[in-house]
């Protein structure tokens, strides 16, 4: 036991890792069973939370019993005053565009999604059907201007769409023919195949535990079950089994929450702390964002394709849904808030920022306009005030035991001041108290006060001022989510360890077409130096875009002694890329903590160079002796596994099977070399386990135990 703990905890600071593994497990208690009734049983358009007696309504419905229409019309513009949501324009040729605009099709006003109008068209539910009735015919999607007509019925051109109407509505068109001559992309969740006629599973966190039907991210739980993922059971309701035998494709993505079956009839067993309660927020803060996302590859870390085959997306902010799902599936989850050590608050701010923001003229927090982060901050502030008034747990500690994830570019720089007492997880460790936005994207510039005479006469920055982006005493910088495909060709996951001929490597956006403050000017300056001083020819330092640095990204990382870690608009997953390929990180980013920097001894595996010394990069790296380089490389190998998430079953499967995927033949040579021990739960601690260890230490310090 002692030897195993010492091995697991090597490379860590303090005793947080050791304390976690040395803890005495506690007895698990039966899951509570709520007994509250909901008005009208949520009218068939929602799920009754038996703990609170409140309905969680699916998109398109609102009110205490989910019987009130809450539409999201497809429109061509945002409102500029008032609160009335803009609807569809009278004519296709009327100017203006939002991503929801629907050219001669049928708008699903529950979601703001455009479908065909014709033989293959969308047929909404009849007016006299119950709330929550979905449709009579789904229809083929017509998403974005690439699948909308370039002319109106009178032949007048549209300035926002690009497809000849004959290709859509002619006899052989997309909206009419079984085998059309023109095809539109199956962007929306729930369909696949060349004509989007093949129904597929949709993404929901933990796929509703196998006890509900997923509808665009909202779990329509089976009778008696409720919660984020239908893991909770109402008092008096029968204990029904999961229906995975009817949907075997869910086996790799669904986990029975370890607490849901700990009912009085069953043995409770033992558990390790911390215990984390997943706060049941109103849907607008999470599942409604999933329903409104429209593009199925966004706001998720995985999805379903033809034949219900799972795939992993490349959405930048995958950690938002992935961490939510990891915690829902974690043995550290508790369904009893009274037993919880911490409360996780799942607010999908990155999903709102893109793609929900501006798709239609709703939702806003609370009126149109930029910056996007203003809406995200207001969204979090609303959620915090809901916690204060609707549940007793926030006020017990002033929110100190509540956990928020803010995964967007500049982390919690724009977080509302009222949540700063909480634990904030992010990827951006900027510590300065007085700070301005570094984002080169105007819509994300939190320094923009966005004064509006009607909606925001005093702007909005007053809700976020007075705190650093990150407080190392209470917050944590966690790794970005790196899909398995990015690391399969790494020598740390079984690929052959070859010599590392490159001294330093960086590939990415070097700010050639960016505003000067992008990356604080760091990428631009280093790229210019590398060109002016011919670093590539003199030192084998490869810095640049894909055109400057040809070859496979993973292979180049694995061929480099050092890898550059510099900011982008905020965080960038360069440290993760380096660590997961055995490359020593070289950090040029003053005043910004890196991943787990408060938990791991970065001096043992990384080099930090002040921004003022950028021009001396070659000399500094060449001055590092071979023995010191070897020490740093050994340091990387001690802790690299803490930069990777492998808690989700699909991730473990993907790490084993990616090499056999036909679409990625370049990975095939590595498939047989991947070490199965990499995936074992009894193996090294991953990023999620590291987070649990840190929370356990926080819990001990808070309780003084």
XYZ file of C-alpha atoms in Angstrom:
705
model
C 0.000 0.000 0.000
C 2.729 2.466 0.994
C 4.754 1.676 -2.111
C 1.709 2.122 -4.332
C 0.815 5.482 -2.757
C 4.385 6.721 -3.121
C 4.386 5.714 -6.775
C 1.026 7.349 -7.438
C 1.953 10.584 -5.708
C 5.409 11.119 -7.193
C 5.922 14.592 -8.623
C 3.204 16.191 -6.481
C 3.573 18.982 -3.939
C 2.567 18.564 -0.309
C 0.461 15.659 0.874
C -2.852 16.171 -0.932
C -2.410 13.017 -2.992
C -1.262 10.889 -0.074
C -4.073 12.089 2.191
C -6.658 11.108 -0.399
C -5.378 7.553 -0.755
C -4.852 7.128 2.999
C -8.400 8.122 3.933
C -10.736 5.697 5.634
C -13.739 5.009 3.378
C -17.148 5.866 4.779
C -20.385 3.937 4.635
C -22.640 4.931 1.758
C -26.156 5.907 2.717
C -29.320 5.111 0.735
C -30.253 7.630 -1.909
C -33.091 9.916 -0.782
C -36.379 9.580 -2.635
C -38.323 12.796 -3.130
C -42.068 12.847 -2.567
C -43.135 16.255 -3.900
C -45.780 16.421 -6.630
C -45.613 18.810 -9.593
C -48.555 20.766 -11.024
C -50.343 18.842 -13.763
C -47.409 16.410 -13.783
C -45.583 18.947 -15.987
C -48.174 18.540 -18.779
C -46.095 15.988 -20.641
C -43.554 18.666 -21.590
C -41.235 18.369 -18.619
C -39.885 16.244 -15.798
C -41.075 16.551 -12.216
C -38.339 17.016 -9.620
C -39.730 15.085 -6.678
C -37.308 16.799 -4.284
C -38.664 20.282 -4.962
C -42.006 19.828 -6.715
C -40.761 21.945 -9.632
C -41.019 21.086 -13.308
C -37.985 21.092 -15.572
C -39.452 22.021 -18.963
C -38.096 21.026 -22.341
C -37.389 23.670 -24.974
C -40.549 25.277 -26.327
C -42.425 25.163 -23.027
C -42.447 27.166 -19.826
C -44.562 27.949 -16.786
C -45.044 26.129 -13.513
C -46.582 23.145 -15.284
C -44.770 23.454 -18.666
C -48.007 24.316 -20.461
C -47.031 27.825 -21.632
C -45.452 28.212 -25.065
C -41.896 29.560 -25.062
C -40.953 29.917 -28.715
C -37.621 30.516 -30.395
C -38.595 31.763 -33.869
C -36.282 31.577 -36.858
C -35.542 35.190 -37.738
C -33.352 37.492 -39.797
C -32.395 40.025 -37.144
C -32.076 40.827 -33.457
C -34.281 43.364 -31.754
C -32.806 46.759 -30.911
C -35.297 47.775 -28.237
C -37.868 46.282 -25.906
C -38.402 42.625 -25.056
C -40.489 41.289 -27.953
C -38.635 38.490 -29.741
C -38.156 39.017 -33.479
C -40.027 36.616 -35.757
C -39.594 35.447 -39.355
C -39.443 38.201 -42.008
C -42.300 38.591 -44.476
C -40.104 37.958 -47.516
C -37.039 35.866 -48.312
C -35.511 38.853 -50.075
C -35.792 41.036 -46.985
C -32.212 41.759 -45.858
C -30.681 40.555 -42.640
C -29.374 37.280 -41.308
C -29.101 35.177 -38.212
C -28.015 31.543 -38.280
C -31.621 30.513 -37.623
C -33.014 32.217 -40.749
C -35.272 29.825 -42.646
C -35.805 30.309 -46.383
C -39.158 28.935 -47.431
C -38.871 26.087 -44.973
C -40.607 25.253 -41.704
C -39.152 26.584 -38.470
C -39.266 24.330 -35.440
C -39.984 27.153 -33.023
C -39.206 24.957 -30.036
C -35.542 25.046 -31.018
C -35.092 27.699 -33.708
C -34.170 25.052 -36.290
C -35.039 25.205 -39.999
C -36.437 22.210 -41.885
C -37.773 21.567 -45.372
C -41.313 22.442 -46.382
C -42.468 19.841 -48.890
C -42.628 16.098 -49.350
C -39.625 15.706 -47.055
C -40.705 18.591 -44.869
C -41.145 19.073 -41.169
C -44.716 18.615 -39.958
C -45.232 20.064 -36.459
C -47.467 18.434 -33.899
C -51.150 19.195 -34.378
C -52.449 22.177 -32.376
C -54.781 19.991 -30.300
C -52.034 17.611 -29.107
C -50.604 17.661 -25.605
C -47.668 19.938 -24.739
C -44.425 18.134 -25.385
C -45.708 16.291 -28.450
C -42.758 16.527 -30.806
C -43.917 16.420 -34.441
C -45.850 14.410 -36.981
C -42.829 14.218 -39.317
C -39.283 15.282 -38.517
C -38.295 16.328 -42.047
C -34.916 17.108 -43.562
C -32.892 19.953 -42.061
C -32.080 23.198 -43.904
C -29.419 24.692 -41.671
C -27.568 27.942 -42.488
C -27.285 29.748 -45.826
C -25.606 26.756 -47.468
C -28.996 25.021 -47.507
C -31.414 27.868 -48.185
C -32.697 29.307 -51.493
C -30.809 32.085 -53.250
C -34.083 33.554 -54.670
C -37.580 34.139 -53.381
C -40.747 32.911 -55.120
C -40.741 35.950 -57.429
C -37.132 35.417 -58.481
C -35.741 38.233 -56.346
C -32.249 37.371 -55.076
C -31.534 36.885 -51.404
C -28.349 38.318 -49.962
C -27.887 35.613 -47.352
C -28.419 32.179 -48.991
C -26.647 30.430 -51.836
C -28.603 27.443 -53.220
C -30.601 27.435 -56.454
C -34.250 26.932 -55.356
C -34.621 24.160 -57.937
C -32.007 22.134 -56.041
C -34.134 22.394 -52.920
C -37.735 22.326 -54.145
C -37.562 20.970 -57.690
C -38.767 17.440 -58.384
C -35.249 16.122 -57.715
C -34.546 18.615 -54.950
C -33.426 18.078 -51.382
C -36.886 18.682 -49.942
C -38.760 16.515 -52.466
C -36.841 13.500 -53.754
C -35.896 10.205 -52.126
C -32.520 10.489 -53.855
C -31.981 14.226 -54.363
C -29.405 15.716 -56.709
C -28.362 18.199 -54.016
C -27.469 17.293 -50.445
C -27.435 19.435 -47.330
C -25.310 18.702 -44.284
C -26.889 16.736 -41.431
C -25.729 19.283 -38.871
C -28.580 18.825 -36.421
C -28.505 16.160 -33.730
C -30.532 12.994 -34.120
C -30.121 12.338 -37.848
C -27.476 10.831 -40.112
C -27.037 9.294 -43.524
C -26.692 10.919 -46.953
C -30.231 12.339 -46.810
C -30.496 12.907 -43.035
C -33.314 10.347 -42.935
C -31.621 7.907 -40.563
C -32.615 8.604 -36.943
C -29.839 8.374 -34.365
C -29.428 8.732 -30.639
C -28.906 12.301 -29.446
C -26.379 13.528 -26.883
C -27.449 13.831 -23.261
C -25.175 13.789 -20.214
C -24.805 10.145 -19.166
C -27.519 9.377 -21.735
C -30.229 9.724 -19.088
C -28.733 6.731 -17.206
C -30.647 4.474 -19.572
C -33.871 5.539 -17.814
C -35.132 8.220 -20.155
C -35.295 9.413 -23.730
C -32.772 12.019 -24.835
C -34.209 14.934 -26.798
C -31.464 17.317 -27.985
C -29.748 17.253 -24.591
C -32.863 17.168 -22.396
C -33.659 13.912 -20.592
C -37.342 12.960 -20.765
C -37.126 10.598 -17.821
C -39.234 7.496 -17.496
C -42.032 7.600 -14.928
C -40.738 8.164 -11.404
C -37.178 9.030 -12.420
C -35.854 12.596 -12.465
C -32.712 14.733 -12.410
C -29.962 15.747 -14.850
C -29.607 12.179 -16.027
C -32.712 10.468 -14.593
C -30.629 9.019 -11.754
C -33.059 9.896 -8.950
C -36.203 7.960 -8.104
C -39.363 9.363 -6.542
C -40.789 7.846 -3.400
C -43.271 5.096 -4.159
C -42.189 4.732 -7.780
C -41.168 1.231 -8.874
C -37.469 0.513 -9.244
C -37.143 -0.142 -12.954
C -34.061 -1.434 -14.681
C -32.111 0.340 -17.370
C -33.140 -0.404 -20.927
C -29.674 -0.859 -22.390
C -30.650 -4.169 -23.968
C -32.856 -2.109 -26.291
C -30.015 0.332 -27.040
C -26.687 -1.516 -26.789
C -24.855 1.463 -28.292
C -25.296 3.207 -24.941
C -23.047 0.732 -23.113
C -19.908 2.767 -23.855
C -21.378 6.101 -22.784
C -23.721 5.342 -19.891
C -22.735 4.492 -16.344
C -25.119 3.515 -13.594
C -24.547 6.258 -11.010
C -22.999 4.461 -8.075
C -25.540 5.953 -5.718
C -28.804 5.596 -7.615
C -29.369 1.994 -6.614
C -28.285 2.416 -3.004
C -31.873 2.193 -1.869
C -32.931 0.745 1.500
C -33.443 -2.618 -0.168
C -29.775 -2.851 -1.135
C -26.393 -2.971 0.556
C -24.959 0.550 0.653
C -21.250 -0.356 0.603
C -18.316 2.000 1.210
C -17.329 5.261 -0.460
C -14.387 7.622 -0.659
C -14.725 11.351 -0.123
C -15.223 14.013 -1.300
C -18.916 13.568 -2.020
C -20.213 15.913 -4.703
C -23.837 16.850 -5.260
C -24.787 17.892 -8.775
C -27.054 20.915 -8.347
C -30.335 20.602 -10.278
C -30.506 24.040 -11.876
C -33.379 25.127 -14.126
C -32.829 23.863 -17.706
C -31.977 27.310 -19.110
C -28.504 26.998 -17.560
C -27.525 23.661 -19.101
C -29.892 21.292 -20.942
C -31.654 24.189 -22.709
C -28.287 25.272 -24.063
C -27.833 21.779 -25.491
C -31.297 21.900 -27.028
C -30.607 25.296 -28.589
C -27.159 24.447 -29.957
C -28.562 23.047 -33.293
C -25.099 22.022 -34.569
C -24.568 18.566 -33.062
C -20.755 18.799 -33.001
C -20.822 21.757 -30.607
C -21.458 21.917 -26.850
C -20.614 18.213 -26.589
C -17.514 16.083 -26.298
C -19.121 13.131 -28.092
C -22.040 12.323 -30.361
C -23.729 9.618 -32.409
C -23.382 9.007 -36.117
C -24.855 6.533 -38.579
C -25.710 3.237 -36.926
C -25.495 4.990 -33.547
C -21.718 4.718 -33.630
C -20.159 7.052 -31.077
C -17.656 9.677 -32.162
C -15.627 12.276 -30.291
C -16.084 15.894 -31.367
C -13.407 18.544 -31.769
C -15.326 21.357 -30.038
C -12.792 23.610 -28.309
C -14.540 23.674 -24.943
C -15.221 19.944 -24.607
C -14.379 20.032 -20.917
C -17.723 21.746 -20.143
C -19.971 18.775 -21.019
C -17.212 16.231 -20.346
C -16.598 17.270 -16.730
C -20.343 17.398 -16.141
C -20.642 13.839 -17.423
C -17.571 12.641 -15.518
C -19.036 13.896 -12.262
C -22.467 12.442 -13.017
C -20.785 9.063 -13.513
C -18.254 9.412 -10.712
C -18.275 7.252 -7.571
C -17.789 10.568 -5.753
C -21.290 11.688 -6.724
C -23.948 11.802 -4.045
C -27.679 12.188 -4.598
C -28.097 13.436 -1.031
C -27.287 17.150 -0.722
C -27.172 16.829 3.065
C -24.252 14.416 2.732
C -22.347 16.512 0.188
C -18.898 17.947 0.763
C -19.207 20.056 -2.390
C -21.889 21.259 -4.807
C -21.138 21.343 -8.524
C -23.027 24.065 -10.416
C -23.310 23.052 -14.110
C -23.755 26.305 -16.040
C -22.994 25.908 -19.758
C -21.487 29.332 -20.418
C -19.157 28.220 -23.225
C -22.054 26.561 -25.016
C -24.013 29.802 -24.768
C -21.070 31.860 -26.035
C -20.866 29.641 -29.098
C -23.076 28.613 -30.802
C -26.243 29.613 -28.898
C -25.464 33.332 -28.706
C -27.165 35.154 -31.558
C -28.443 32.080 -33.419
C -31.901 33.603 -33.077
C -33.299 36.529 -31.091
C -33.499 34.440 -27.933
C -32.135 33.565 -25.434
C -30.221 36.579 -24.180
C -29.067 37.452 -20.706
C -31.008 39.571 -21.156
C -30.867 41.729 -24.232
C -29.041 41.523 -27.571
C -25.551 42.866 -27.980
C -21.941 42.111 -27.227
C -19.675 41.175 -25.595
C -20.732 37.556 -25.390
C -19.048 37.182 -22.009
C -21.392 39.844 -20.599
C -24.275 37.445 -21.181
C -22.302 34.526 -19.740
C -21.485 36.520 -16.600
C -25.139 37.512 -16.192
C -26.128 33.887 -16.711
C -23.853 32.820 -13.837
C -25.044 35.654 -11.616
C -28.645 34.583 -12.172
C -27.766 30.994 -11.321
C -26.049 32.107 -8.120
C -29.068 34.127 -7.017
C -31.301 31.148 -7.794
C -29.095 29.051 -5.505
C -29.426 31.653 -2.752
C -33.199 31.792 -2.869
C -34.275 28.287 -3.910
C -31.895 25.981 -2.018
C -30.458 26.267 1.505
C -26.898 25.145 0.762
C -25.264 28.273 -0.669
C -26.094 30.382 2.358
C -24.636 27.847 4.807
C -21.078 28.635 3.713
C -21.473 31.722 1.554
C -20.840 29.507 -1.457
C -17.365 28.334 -0.409
C -18.286 24.685 -1.033
C -19.761 25.336 -4.483
C -17.772 24.564 -7.634
C -18.074 26.352 -10.975
C -16.321 25.562 -14.247
C -15.543 28.454 -16.595
C -13.900 26.969 -19.650
C -13.840 29.860 -22.106
C -10.715 31.655 -23.323
C -10.036 34.028 -20.435
C -11.358 31.779 -17.703
C -13.020 33.543 -14.819
C -11.651 37.019 -15.588
C -15.264 38.005 -16.312
C -16.913 35.931 -13.579
C -19.416 37.865 -11.449
C -17.918 39.075 -8.189
C -20.756 37.460 -6.239
C -19.466 33.951 -6.986
C -15.831 34.652 -6.092
C -16.177 32.944 -2.713
C -16.680 29.671 -4.575
C -14.141 27.294 -6.081
C -13.624 28.151 -9.739
C -12.105 25.678 -12.165
C -10.689 27.052 -15.402
C -7.786 26.775 -17.845
C -6.539 30.360 -17.388
C -4.353 31.131 -14.352
C -3.882 34.885 -14.673
C -3.269 36.292 -11.190
C -3.149 40.087 -11.603
C -5.805 41.982 -9.629
C -6.048 44.850 -12.110
C -6.583 43.289 -15.501
C -7.987 44.073 -18.913
C -9.070 41.633 -21.594
C -6.386 40.191 -23.865
C -8.894 38.742 -26.316
C -8.392 39.902 -29.886
C -11.984 38.924 -30.659
C -14.151 42.009 -29.991
C -17.221 39.961 -29.032
C -15.261 38.461 -26.098
C -13.622 41.644 -24.819
C -14.735 41.882 -21.191
C -13.182 45.351 -20.936
C -16.028 46.632 -23.135
C -18.603 48.088 -20.733
C -21.338 47.850 -23.411
C -23.432 50.816 -22.288
C -26.933 50.856 -23.815
C -29.359 53.705 -23.021
C -32.324 51.391 -22.508
C -30.927 48.045 -21.408
C -27.614 48.894 -19.720
C -27.385 52.630 -18.983
C -24.465 51.969 -16.594
C -22.910 49.128 -18.527
C -22.171 45.758 -16.938
C -18.568 45.710 -15.707
C -19.643 46.617 -12.195
C -20.826 43.014 -11.705
C -17.351 41.571 -12.378
C -14.878 44.080 -10.933
C -12.597 43.745 -7.947
C -11.026 40.320 -8.280
C -8.210 38.556 -10.135
C -8.977 36.072 -12.866
C -7.672 33.306 -10.647
C -6.913 32.926 -6.940
C -4.423 30.089 -6.330
C -5.561 29.825 -2.707
C -9.024 28.573 -3.673
C -9.220 28.001 -7.446
C -7.635 25.364 -9.655
C -6.305 25.349 -13.208
C -7.324 22.034 -14.739
C -6.235 20.473 -18.045
C -8.156 21.063 -21.220
C -9.885 18.019 -22.658
C -7.555 16.347 -25.168
C -9.250 13.733 -27.385
C -7.503 10.352 -27.633
C -6.797 10.853 -31.339
C -4.424 13.660 -30.384
C -2.189 11.417 -28.267
C -2.266 7.968 -29.862
C 1.005 8.588 -31.778
C 2.765 9.576 -28.513
C 5.621 7.502 -27.088
C 3.896 7.783 -23.711
C 0.924 5.788 -24.997
C 2.877 3.017 -26.622
C 4.326 4.453 -29.831
C 8.013 3.880 -30.483
C 10.366 6.262 -28.690
C 12.445 7.864 -31.438
C 15.209 10.450 -31.125
C 14.040 14.037 -30.677
C 15.979 15.990 -33.315
C 14.049 19.272 -32.933
C 15.201 21.625 -30.193
C 11.922 23.558 -29.874
C 8.538 23.229 -31.566
C 5.374 25.289 -31.878
C 2.667 25.089 -34.518
C -0.419 27.272 -34.516
C -1.777 30.769 -34.959
C 1.186 33.141 -34.850
C -0.936 36.280 -35.030
C -0.243 37.193 -38.645
C -3.782 38.514 -39.138
C -4.603 39.325 -35.539
C -4.827 42.475 -33.491
C -1.541 43.393 -31.771
C -2.674 42.388 -28.283
C -3.492 38.818 -29.351
C -1.354 36.475 -27.237
C -0.025 39.604 -25.483
C 2.127 39.882 -28.609
C 4.141 36.824 -27.546
C 3.396 34.539 -30.494
C 3.958 37.335 -32.977
C 7.293 38.324 -31.437
C 8.672 34.783 -31.212
C 7.606 34.003 -34.770
C 9.249 37.184 -36.058
C 12.459 36.417 -34.146
C 12.557 32.881 -35.511
C 12.311 34.217 -39.063
C 14.667 37.170 -38.667
C 17.367 35.179 -36.886
C 16.877 31.952 -38.884
C 16.276 29.776 -35.819
C 15.094 26.887 -37.960
C 18.324 26.646 -39.926
C 20.644 27.414 -37.014
C 19.037 25.566 -34.109
C 16.300 23.271 -35.459
C 13.662 25.439 -33.793
C 10.379 25.071 -35.683
C 7.939 27.921 -35.037
C 5.013 28.721 -37.305
C 1.771 27.807 -38.977
C 0.992 24.455 -40.569
C 2.554 25.726 -43.789
C 5.772 26.599 -41.916
C 5.919 23.299 -40.021
C 4.691 20.462 -42.256
C 4.113 17.005 -40.841
C 1.880 15.284 -38.322
C 1.299 17.389 -35.212
C 1.709 14.525 -32.744
C 4.766 13.225 -34.574
C 6.417 16.652 -34.403
C 5.634 17.011 -30.695
C 7.142 13.560 -30.161
C 10.223 14.608 -32.163
C 10.942 17.704 -30.064
C 12.981 18.121 -26.918
C 11.129 21.276 -25.901
C 7.637 22.539 -26.809
C 6.543 26.152 -26.543
C 3.667 27.040 -24.203
C 2.278 30.498 -24.967
C -1.184 32.090 -24.653
C -3.710 32.690 -27.421
C -6.802 34.809 -26.778
C -6.390 33.359 -23.301
C -5.621 29.744 -22.503
C -4.229 27.390 -25.104
C -3.749 23.624 -24.576
C -0.035 23.728 -25.403
C 1.121 22.446 -22.015
C -1.228 19.468 -22.351
C 0.042 18.779 -25.880
C 3.641 18.859 -24.691
C 3.163 16.739 -21.579
C 1.128 14.068 -23.355
C 3.929 13.622 -25.899
C 6.861 13.561 -23.489
C 8.049 17.003 -24.599
C 9.422 19.419 -21.995
C 7.160 22.522 -21.795
C 8.811 25.923 -22.247
C 6.458 28.492 -20.732
C 6.566 32.113 -21.886
C 3.594 33.698 -20.111
C 4.378 35.966 -17.158
C 2.026 36.027 -14.179
C -0.106 33.116 -15.356
C -0.204 29.785 -13.520
C -0.220 26.664 -15.645
C -2.196 23.422 -15.257
C -2.105 22.126 -11.665
C 0.803 24.469 -10.907
C -0.213 24.644 -7.241
C -0.195 20.827 -7.037
C 2.742 19.740 -9.201
C 6.371 20.835 -9.042
C 6.698 22.424 -12.475
C 10.419 23.046 -11.939
C 10.913 19.281 -12.172
C 9.546 19.002 -15.712
C 9.312 22.439 -17.360
C 11.291 25.566 -18.188
C 9.847 29.036 -17.618
C 11.347 31.957 -19.541
C 10.357 35.576 -18.761
C 8.752 37.456 -21.626
C 11.571 40.003 -21.561
C 14.023 37.195 -22.481
C 12.123 35.806 -25.491
C 14.878 36.801 -27.894
C 17.316 34.565 -26.017
C 15.231 31.399 -26.346
C 17.844 29.472 -28.377
C 20.701 30.352 -26.047
C 18.708 29.494 -22.923
C 17.647 26.094 -24.245
C 21.109 25.246 -25.597
C 22.581 26.035 -22.179
C 20.543 23.228 -20.589
C 22.880 20.281 -20.142
C 22.012 16.799 -21.413
C 21.757 15.543 -17.831
C 19.367 18.360 -16.878
C 17.276 17.688 -19.983
C 17.098 14.035 -19.002
C 15.914 15.044 -15.514
C 13.196 17.223 -17.011
C 12.073 14.436 -19.337
C 11.876 12.034 -16.400
C 9.830 14.663 -14.586
C 7.383 14.765 -17.496
C 7.005 10.981 -17.322
C 6.231 11.118 -13.599
C 3.156 13.295 -13.971
C 2.026 13.291 -17.622
C -1.001 11.098 -16.846
C -2.449 13.889 -14.673
C -2.892 15.974 -17.840
C -5.264 13.429 -19.404
C -8.879 12.462 -18.692
C -9.698 8.780 -18.909
C -12.621 8.483 -16.478
C -15.221 8.165 -19.233
C -15.723 4.680 -20.684
C -15.775 5.874 -24.288
C -12.369 7.498 -23.788
C -10.903 4.244 -22.544
C -12.363 2.382 -25.498
C -11.181 4.983 -27.973
C -7.613 4.816 -26.729
C -7.609 1.139 -27.616
C -9.492 1.260 -30.890
C -8.514 4.494 -32.636
C -5.777 2.834 -34.602
C -8.322 0.699 -36.447
C -10.445 3.595 -37.714
C -10.324 3.624 -41.511
C -10.660 7.394 -41.727
C -7.405 7.780 -39.776
C -5.017 5.295 -41.397
C -2.019 7.219 -40.120
C -2.890 5.965 -36.621
C -3.069 2.331 -37.609
C 0.608 1.628 -36.988
C 0.159 2.567 -33.334
C -2.940 0.507 -32.539
C -1.105 -2.655 -31.537
C 1.434 -0.708 -29.506
C -0.960 0.984 -27.046
C -0.365 -0.332 -23.564
C -3.672 -1.582 -22.062
C -2.318 -0.680 -18.620
C -2.729 2.947 -19.657
C -6.465 2.486 -19.321
C -6.647 0.554 -16.094
C -8.536 2.187 -13.251
C -5.903 0.852 -10.860
C -3.197 2.640 -12.839
C -1.892 6.171 -12.620
C -4.046 9.032 -11.374
C -5.622 11.027 -14.192
C -6.815 14.642 -14.247
C -10.176 13.879 -12.634
C -8.565 11.899 -9.819
C -6.151 14.789 -9.269
C -9.131 17.127 -8.953
C -10.776 14.783 -6.430
C -7.541 14.615 -4.411
C -7.300 18.396 -4.296
C -10.941 18.720 -3.251
C -10.404 16.171 -0.497
C -7.519 18.273 0.819
C -9.705 21.406 0.628
C -12.399 19.570 2.554
C -9.925 18.561 5.264
C -8.588 22.099 5.590
C -12.081 23.588 5.741
C -13.143 21.115 8.413
C -9.763 21.157 10.173
C -9.569 17.375 10.170
